[in-house]
mmCIF file of C-alpha atoms and ligand atoms in Angstrom:
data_model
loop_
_atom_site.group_PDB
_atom_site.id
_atom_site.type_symbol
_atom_site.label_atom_id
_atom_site.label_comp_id
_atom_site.label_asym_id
_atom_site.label_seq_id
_atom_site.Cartn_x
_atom_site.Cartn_y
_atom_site.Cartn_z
ATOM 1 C CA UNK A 6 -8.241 0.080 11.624
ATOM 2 C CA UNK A 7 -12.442 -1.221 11.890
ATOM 3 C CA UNK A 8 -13.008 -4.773 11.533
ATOM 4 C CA UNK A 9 -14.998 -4.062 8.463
ATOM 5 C CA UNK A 10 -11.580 -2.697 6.852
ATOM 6 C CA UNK A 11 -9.589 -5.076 7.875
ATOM 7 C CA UNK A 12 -12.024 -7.840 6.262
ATOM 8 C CA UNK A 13 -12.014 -5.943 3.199
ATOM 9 C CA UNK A 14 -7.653 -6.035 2.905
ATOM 10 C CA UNK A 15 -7.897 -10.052 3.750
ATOM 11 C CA UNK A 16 -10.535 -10.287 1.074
ATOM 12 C CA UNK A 17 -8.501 -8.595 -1.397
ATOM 13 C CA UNK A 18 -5.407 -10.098 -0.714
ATOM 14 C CA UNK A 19 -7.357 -13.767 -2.164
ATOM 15 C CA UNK A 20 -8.669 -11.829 -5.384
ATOM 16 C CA UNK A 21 -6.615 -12.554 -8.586
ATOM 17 C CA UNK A 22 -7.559 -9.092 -10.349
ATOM 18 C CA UNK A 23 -5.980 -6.806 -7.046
ATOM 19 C CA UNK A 24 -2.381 -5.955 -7.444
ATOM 20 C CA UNK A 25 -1.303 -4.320 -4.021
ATOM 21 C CA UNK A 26 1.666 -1.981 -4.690
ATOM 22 C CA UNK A 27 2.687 0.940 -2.148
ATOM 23 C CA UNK A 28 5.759 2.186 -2.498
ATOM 24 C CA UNK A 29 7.962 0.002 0.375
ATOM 25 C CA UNK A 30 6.950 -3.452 -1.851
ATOM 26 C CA UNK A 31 7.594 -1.704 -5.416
ATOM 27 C CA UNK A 32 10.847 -0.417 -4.424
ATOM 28 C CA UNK A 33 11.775 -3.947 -2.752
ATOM 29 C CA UNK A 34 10.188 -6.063 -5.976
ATOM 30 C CA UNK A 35 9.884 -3.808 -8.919
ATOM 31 C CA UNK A 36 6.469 -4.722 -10.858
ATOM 32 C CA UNK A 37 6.822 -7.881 -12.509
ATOM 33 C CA UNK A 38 4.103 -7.018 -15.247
ATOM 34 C CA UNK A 39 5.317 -3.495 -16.722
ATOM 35 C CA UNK A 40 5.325 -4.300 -20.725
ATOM 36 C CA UNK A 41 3.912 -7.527 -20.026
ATOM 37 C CA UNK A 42 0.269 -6.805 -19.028
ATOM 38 C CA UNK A 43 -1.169 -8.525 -21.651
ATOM 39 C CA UNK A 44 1.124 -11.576 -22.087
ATOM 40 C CA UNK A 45 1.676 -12.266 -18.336
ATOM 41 C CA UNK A 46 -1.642 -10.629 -16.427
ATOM 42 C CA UNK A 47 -4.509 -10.878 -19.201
ATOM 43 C CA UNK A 48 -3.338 -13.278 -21.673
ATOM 44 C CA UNK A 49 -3.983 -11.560 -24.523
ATOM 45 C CA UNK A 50 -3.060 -8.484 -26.724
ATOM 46 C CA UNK A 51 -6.326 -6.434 -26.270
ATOM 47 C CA UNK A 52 -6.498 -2.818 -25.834
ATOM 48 C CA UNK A 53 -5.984 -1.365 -22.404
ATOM 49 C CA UNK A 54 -8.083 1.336 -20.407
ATOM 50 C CA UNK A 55 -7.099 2.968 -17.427
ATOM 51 C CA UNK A 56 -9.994 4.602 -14.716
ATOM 52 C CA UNK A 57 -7.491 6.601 -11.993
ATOM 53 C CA UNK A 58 -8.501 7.716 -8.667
ATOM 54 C CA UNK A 59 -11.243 5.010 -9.495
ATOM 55 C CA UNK A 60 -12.740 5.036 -6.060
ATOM 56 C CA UNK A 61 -15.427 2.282 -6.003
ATOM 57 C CA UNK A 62 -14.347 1.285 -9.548
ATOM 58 C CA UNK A 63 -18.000 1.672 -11.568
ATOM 59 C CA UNK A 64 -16.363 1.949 -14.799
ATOM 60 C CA UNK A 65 -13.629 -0.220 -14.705
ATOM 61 C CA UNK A 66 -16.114 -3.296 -13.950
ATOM 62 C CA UNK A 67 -19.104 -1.955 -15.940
ATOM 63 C CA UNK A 68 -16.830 -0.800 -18.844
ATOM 64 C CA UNK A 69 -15.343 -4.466 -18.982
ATOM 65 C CA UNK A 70 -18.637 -6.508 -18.795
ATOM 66 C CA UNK A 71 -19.769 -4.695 -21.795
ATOM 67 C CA UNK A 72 -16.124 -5.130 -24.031
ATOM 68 C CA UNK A 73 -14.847 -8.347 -23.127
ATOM 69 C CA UNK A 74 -12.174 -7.666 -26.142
ATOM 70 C CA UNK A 75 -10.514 -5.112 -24.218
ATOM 71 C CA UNK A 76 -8.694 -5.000 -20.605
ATOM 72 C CA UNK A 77 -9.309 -2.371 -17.812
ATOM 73 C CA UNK A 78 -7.540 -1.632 -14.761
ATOM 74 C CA UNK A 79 -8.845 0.494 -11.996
ATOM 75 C CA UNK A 80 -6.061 2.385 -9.618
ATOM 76 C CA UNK A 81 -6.451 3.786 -6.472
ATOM 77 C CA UNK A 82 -4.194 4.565 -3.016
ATOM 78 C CA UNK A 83 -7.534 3.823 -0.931
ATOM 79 C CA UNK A 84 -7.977 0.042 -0.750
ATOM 80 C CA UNK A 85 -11.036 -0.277 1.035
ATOM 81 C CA UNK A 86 -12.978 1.740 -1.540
ATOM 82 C CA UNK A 87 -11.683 -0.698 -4.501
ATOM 83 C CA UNK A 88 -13.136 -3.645 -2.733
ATOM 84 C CA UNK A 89 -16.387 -3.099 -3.973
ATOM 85 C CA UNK A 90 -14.843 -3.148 -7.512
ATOM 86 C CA UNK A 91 -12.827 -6.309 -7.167
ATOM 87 C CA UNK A 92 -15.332 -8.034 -5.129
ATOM 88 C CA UNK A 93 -18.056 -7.376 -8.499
ATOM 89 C CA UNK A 94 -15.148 -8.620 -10.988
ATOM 90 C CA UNK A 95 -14.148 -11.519 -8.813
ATOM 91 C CA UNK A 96 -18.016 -12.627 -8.556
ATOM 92 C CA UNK A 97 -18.854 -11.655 -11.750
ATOM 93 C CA UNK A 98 -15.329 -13.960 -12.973
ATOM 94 C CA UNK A 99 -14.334 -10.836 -15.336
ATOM 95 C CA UNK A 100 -10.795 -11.930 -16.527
ATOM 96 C CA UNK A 101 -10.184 -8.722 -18.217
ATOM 97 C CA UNK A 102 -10.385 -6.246 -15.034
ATOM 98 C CA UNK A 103 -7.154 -5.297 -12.345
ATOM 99 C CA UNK A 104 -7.899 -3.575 -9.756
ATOM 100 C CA UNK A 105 -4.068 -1.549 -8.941
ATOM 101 C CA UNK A 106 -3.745 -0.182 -5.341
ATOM 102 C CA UNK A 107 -1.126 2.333 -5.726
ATOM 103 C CA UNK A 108 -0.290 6.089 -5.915
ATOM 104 C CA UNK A 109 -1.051 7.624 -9.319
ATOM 105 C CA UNK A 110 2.240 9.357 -9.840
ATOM 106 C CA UNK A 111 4.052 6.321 -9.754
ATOM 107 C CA UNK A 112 2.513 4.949 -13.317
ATOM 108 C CA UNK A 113 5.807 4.623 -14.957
ATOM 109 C CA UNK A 114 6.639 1.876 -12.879
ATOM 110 C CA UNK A 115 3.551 -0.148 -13.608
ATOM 111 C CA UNK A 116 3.474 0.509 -17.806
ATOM 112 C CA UNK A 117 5.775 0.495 -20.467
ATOM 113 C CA UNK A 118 5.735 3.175 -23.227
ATOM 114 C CA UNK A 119 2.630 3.337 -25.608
ATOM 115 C CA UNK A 120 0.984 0.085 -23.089
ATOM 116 C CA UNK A 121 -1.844 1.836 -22.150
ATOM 117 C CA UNK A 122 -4.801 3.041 -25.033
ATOM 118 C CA UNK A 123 -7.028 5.201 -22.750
ATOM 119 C CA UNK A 124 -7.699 6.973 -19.672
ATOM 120 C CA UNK A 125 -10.589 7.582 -17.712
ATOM 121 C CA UNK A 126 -10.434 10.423 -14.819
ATOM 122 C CA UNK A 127 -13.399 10.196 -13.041
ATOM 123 C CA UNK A 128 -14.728 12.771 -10.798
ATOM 124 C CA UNK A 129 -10.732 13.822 -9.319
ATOM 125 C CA UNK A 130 -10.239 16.274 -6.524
ATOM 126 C CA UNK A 131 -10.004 19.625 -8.320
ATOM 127 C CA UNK A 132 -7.255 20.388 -6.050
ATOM 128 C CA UNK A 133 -7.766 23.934 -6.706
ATOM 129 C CA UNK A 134 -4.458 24.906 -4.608
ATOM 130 C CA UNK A 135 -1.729 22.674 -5.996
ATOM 131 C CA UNK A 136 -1.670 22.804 -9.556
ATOM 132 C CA UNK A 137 1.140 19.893 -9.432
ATOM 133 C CA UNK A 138 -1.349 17.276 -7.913
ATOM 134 C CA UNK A 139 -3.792 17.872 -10.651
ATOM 135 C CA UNK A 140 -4.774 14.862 -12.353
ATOM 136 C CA UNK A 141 -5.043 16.950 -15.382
ATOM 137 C CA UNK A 142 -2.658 19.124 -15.001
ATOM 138 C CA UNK A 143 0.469 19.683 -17.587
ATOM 139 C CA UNK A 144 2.397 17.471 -15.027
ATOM 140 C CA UNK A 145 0.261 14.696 -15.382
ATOM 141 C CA UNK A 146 -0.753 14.515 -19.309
ATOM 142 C CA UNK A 147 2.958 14.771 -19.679
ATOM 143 C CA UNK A 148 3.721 11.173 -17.433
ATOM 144 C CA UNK A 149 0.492 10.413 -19.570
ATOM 145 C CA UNK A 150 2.348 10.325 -22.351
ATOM 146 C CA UNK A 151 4.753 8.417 -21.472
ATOM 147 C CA UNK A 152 2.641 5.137 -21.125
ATOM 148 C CA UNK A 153 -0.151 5.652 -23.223
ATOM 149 C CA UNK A 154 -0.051 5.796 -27.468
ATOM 150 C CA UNK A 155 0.825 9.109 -28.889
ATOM 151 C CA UNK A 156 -3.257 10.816 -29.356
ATOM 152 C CA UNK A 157 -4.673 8.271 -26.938
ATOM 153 C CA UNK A 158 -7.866 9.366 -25.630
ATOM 154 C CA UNK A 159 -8.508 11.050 -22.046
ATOM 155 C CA UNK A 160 -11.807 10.915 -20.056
ATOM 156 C CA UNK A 161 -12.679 13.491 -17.736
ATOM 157 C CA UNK A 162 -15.617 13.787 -15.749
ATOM 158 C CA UNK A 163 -16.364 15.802 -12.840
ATOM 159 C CA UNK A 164 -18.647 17.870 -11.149
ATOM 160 C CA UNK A 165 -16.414 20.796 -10.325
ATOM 161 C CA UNK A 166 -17.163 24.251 -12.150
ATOM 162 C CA UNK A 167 -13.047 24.996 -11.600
ATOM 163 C CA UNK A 168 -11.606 21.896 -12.836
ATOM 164 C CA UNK A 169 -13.994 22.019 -15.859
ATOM 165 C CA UNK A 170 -12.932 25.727 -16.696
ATOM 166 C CA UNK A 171 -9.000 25.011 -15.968
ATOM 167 C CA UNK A 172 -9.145 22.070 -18.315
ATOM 168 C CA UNK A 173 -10.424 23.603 -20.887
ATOM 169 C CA UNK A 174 -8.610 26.389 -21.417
ATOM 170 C CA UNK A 175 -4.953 24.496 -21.093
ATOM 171 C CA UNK A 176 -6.763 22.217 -24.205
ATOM 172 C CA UNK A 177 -7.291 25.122 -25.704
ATOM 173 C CA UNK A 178 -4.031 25.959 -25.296
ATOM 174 C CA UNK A 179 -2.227 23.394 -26.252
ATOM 175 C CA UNK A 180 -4.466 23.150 -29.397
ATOM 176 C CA UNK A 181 -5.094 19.748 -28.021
ATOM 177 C CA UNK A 182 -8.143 18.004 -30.184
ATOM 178 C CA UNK A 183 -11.398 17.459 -28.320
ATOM 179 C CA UNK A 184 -14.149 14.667 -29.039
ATOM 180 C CA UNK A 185 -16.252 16.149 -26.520
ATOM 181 C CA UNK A 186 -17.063 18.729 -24.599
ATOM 182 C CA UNK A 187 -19.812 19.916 -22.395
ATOM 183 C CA UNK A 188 -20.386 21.902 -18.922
ATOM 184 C CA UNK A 189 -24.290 19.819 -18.221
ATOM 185 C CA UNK A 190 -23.831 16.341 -19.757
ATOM 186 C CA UNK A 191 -27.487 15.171 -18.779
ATOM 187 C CA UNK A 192 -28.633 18.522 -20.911
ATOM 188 C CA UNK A 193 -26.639 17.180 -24.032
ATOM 189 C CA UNK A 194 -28.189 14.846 -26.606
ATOM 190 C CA UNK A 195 -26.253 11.771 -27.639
ATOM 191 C CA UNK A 196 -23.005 10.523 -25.044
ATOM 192 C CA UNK A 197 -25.398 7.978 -23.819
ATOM 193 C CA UNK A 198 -22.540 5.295 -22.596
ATOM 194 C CA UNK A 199 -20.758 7.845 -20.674
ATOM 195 C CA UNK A 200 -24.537 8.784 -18.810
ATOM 196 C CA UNK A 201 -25.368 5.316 -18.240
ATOM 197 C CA UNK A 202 -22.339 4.777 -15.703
ATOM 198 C CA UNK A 203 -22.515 6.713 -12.275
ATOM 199 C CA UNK A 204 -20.047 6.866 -9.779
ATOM 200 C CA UNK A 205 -20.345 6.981 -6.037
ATOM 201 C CA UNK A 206 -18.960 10.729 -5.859
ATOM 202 C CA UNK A 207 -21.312 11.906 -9.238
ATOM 203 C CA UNK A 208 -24.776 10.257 -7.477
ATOM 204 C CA UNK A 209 -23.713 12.501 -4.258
ATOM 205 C CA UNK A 210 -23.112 15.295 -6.668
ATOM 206 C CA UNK A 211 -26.462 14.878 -8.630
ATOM 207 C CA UNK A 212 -28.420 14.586 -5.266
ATOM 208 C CA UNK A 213 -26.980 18.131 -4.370
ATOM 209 C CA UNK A 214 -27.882 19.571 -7.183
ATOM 210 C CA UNK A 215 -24.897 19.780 -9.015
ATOM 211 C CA UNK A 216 -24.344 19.938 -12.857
ATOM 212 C CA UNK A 217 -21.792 17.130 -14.719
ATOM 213 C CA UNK A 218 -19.156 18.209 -17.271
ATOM 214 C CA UNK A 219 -17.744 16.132 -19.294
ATOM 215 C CA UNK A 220 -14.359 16.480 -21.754
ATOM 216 C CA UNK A 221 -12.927 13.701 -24.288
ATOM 217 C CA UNK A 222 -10.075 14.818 -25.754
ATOM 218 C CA UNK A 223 -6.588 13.314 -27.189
ATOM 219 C CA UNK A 224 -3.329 13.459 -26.111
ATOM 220 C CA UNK A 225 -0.340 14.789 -28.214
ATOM 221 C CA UNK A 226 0.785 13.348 -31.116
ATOM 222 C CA UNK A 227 4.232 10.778 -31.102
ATOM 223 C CA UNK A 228 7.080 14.014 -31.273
ATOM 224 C CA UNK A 229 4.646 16.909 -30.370
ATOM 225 C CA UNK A 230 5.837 19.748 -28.119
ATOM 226 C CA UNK A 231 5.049 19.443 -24.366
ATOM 227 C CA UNK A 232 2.095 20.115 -23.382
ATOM 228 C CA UNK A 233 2.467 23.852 -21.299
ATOM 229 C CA UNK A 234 0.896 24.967 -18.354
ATOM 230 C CA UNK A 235 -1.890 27.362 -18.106
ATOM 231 C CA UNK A 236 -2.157 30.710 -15.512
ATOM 232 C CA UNK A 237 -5.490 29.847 -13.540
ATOM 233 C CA UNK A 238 -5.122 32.411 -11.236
ATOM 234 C CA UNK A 239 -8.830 33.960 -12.851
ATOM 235 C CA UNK A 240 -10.671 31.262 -12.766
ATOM 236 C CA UNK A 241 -13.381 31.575 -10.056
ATOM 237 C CA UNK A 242 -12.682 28.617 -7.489
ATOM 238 C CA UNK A 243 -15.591 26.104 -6.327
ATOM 239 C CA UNK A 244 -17.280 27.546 -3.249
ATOM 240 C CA UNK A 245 -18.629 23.482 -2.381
ATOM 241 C CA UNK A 246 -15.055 21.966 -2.306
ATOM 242 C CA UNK A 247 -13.282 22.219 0.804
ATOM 243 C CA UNK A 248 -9.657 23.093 1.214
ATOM 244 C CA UNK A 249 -7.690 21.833 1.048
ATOM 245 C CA UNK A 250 -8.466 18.036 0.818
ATOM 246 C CA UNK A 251 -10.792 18.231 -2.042
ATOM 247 C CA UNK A 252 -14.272 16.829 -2.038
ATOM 248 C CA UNK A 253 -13.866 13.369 0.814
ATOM 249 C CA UNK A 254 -14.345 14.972 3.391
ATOM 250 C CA UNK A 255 -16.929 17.632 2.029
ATOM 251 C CA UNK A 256 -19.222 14.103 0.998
ATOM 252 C CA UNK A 257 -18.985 12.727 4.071
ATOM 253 C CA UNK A 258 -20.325 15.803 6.307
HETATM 254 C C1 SAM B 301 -13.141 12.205 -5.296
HETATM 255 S S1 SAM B 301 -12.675 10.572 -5.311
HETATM 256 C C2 SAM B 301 -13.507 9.917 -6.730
HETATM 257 C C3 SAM B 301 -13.626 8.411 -6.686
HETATM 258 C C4 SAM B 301 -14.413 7.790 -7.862
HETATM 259 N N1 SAM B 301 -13.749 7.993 -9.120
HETATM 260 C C5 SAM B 301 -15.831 8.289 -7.917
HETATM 261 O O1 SAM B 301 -16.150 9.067 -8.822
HETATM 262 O O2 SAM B 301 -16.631 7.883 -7.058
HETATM 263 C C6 SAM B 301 -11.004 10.709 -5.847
HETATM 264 C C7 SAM B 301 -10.215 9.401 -5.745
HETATM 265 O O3 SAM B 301 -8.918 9.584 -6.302
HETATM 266 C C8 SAM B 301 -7.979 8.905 -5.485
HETATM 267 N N2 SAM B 301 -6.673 9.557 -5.691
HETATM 268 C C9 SAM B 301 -6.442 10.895 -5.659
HETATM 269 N N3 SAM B 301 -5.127 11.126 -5.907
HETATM 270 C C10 SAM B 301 -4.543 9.906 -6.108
HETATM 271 C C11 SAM B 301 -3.230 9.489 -6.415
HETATM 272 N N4 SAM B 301 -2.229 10.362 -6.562
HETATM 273 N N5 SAM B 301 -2.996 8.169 -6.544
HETATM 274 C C12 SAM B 301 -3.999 7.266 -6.391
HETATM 275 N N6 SAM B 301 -5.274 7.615 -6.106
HETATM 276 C C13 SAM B 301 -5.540 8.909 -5.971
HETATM 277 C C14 SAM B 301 -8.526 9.037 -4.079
HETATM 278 O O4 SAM B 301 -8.025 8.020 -3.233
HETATM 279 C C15 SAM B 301 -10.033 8.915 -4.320
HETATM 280 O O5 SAM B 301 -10.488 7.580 -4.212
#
């Protein structure tokens, strides 16, 4: 590992808001704040947001200068990425930000049912392959479910032409009720917060010319049926992403 990476890990291992969790420590420990975020970690009852595969974290830090009243925890498996997230809470002294270093799938061990309000998804690999690994696939609004509030709100942004298509038409689907929707969200009027906070991967994807959807939509009711997959076999694939790792290693070339 570079010096600069291993500065970054002994850095984050001082910051209050990073909770370091792979999977030898959970199993060993358990998490000691699942149902208790907001007694034990934030010390109060507000509202939590989630911003997954949050890279760099841009909305979990911006999003909580601007609504001190509610908490916001970034989560990530790359740690050296979220160190330029907890290093802007930790010197901006934002009490109601966590950074979460751990692998997405494993959010039932982290939150109790109905403890989490919202969910940002933030420019995800479209993982145009492996339907499973999705981060907005069937598979994952369903363990969705299962911490956040029956018709909690989902945030999806991304660049990708696939995901945006595949998305949509399992909403559809699934009759599931949308806020917002749009394929060129700098070509819409209105949706001015969700313009005014870029990530890293959506200023790379702007430079190249590429247009950003956007999709706000809700969850299942408490009780409602679960939510079905969707045949995507038809929908054209994204001839910019590279298989199959998704866009890292495309951005970096
Ligand atoms: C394409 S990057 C986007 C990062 C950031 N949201 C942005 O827009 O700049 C996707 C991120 O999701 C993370 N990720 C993907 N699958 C994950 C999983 N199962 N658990 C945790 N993080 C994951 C990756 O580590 C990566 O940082």
């Amino acid at each position: 590992m570079g010096k600069n990476k291993l500065k970054k890990f002994a850095d984050m291992n001082g910051y209050r808001c990073v909770l370091q969790y792979p999977w030898a420590r959970l199993s060993e420990e358990g998490f000691p704040h699942k149902g208790k975020w907001g007694s034990d970690f934030f010390n109060n009852g507000n509202p939590i947001t989630l911003e997954l595969g949050c890279g760099k974290g841009e909305y979990t830090v911006e999003l909580a200068r601007r609504y001190p009243d509610r908490n916001f925890i970034g989560i990530d498996i790359k740690g050296a990425r979220m160190w330029t997230g907890a290093s802007q809470a930790e010197e901006l002294g934002l009490t109601n930000v966590a950074f979460l270093r751990t692998d997405i799938e494993l959010l039932e061990r982290f939150f109790d049912s109905g403890e989490v309000d919202e969910i940002w998804i933030t420019f995800p690999d479209p993982q145009m392959q492996k339907c499973r690994r999705r981060l907005v696939s069937s598979r994952f609004l369903e363990l969705y479910r299962r911490v956040a509030h029956g018709g909690a709100r989902i945030r999806l942004k991304t660049d990708s032409p696939f995901l945006y298509a595949y998305s949509s038409r399992l909403l559809r689907e699934n009759a599931l009720a949308t806020d917002a929707d749009t394929a060129d969200l700098y070509a819409t009027d209105g949706l001015e917060e969700v313009k005014s906070v870029k990530t890293f991967y959506e200023r790379q994807w702007l430079a190249r010319g590429k247009t950003i959807k956007y999709l706000d939509f809700r969850l299942p009711e408490e009780g409602a049926a679960a939510v079905a997959e969707v045949d995507d076999s038809d929908i054209e694939r994204d001839d910019y992403h590279s298989f199959p790792r998704g866009t890292a290693r495309e951005l970096k070339s």
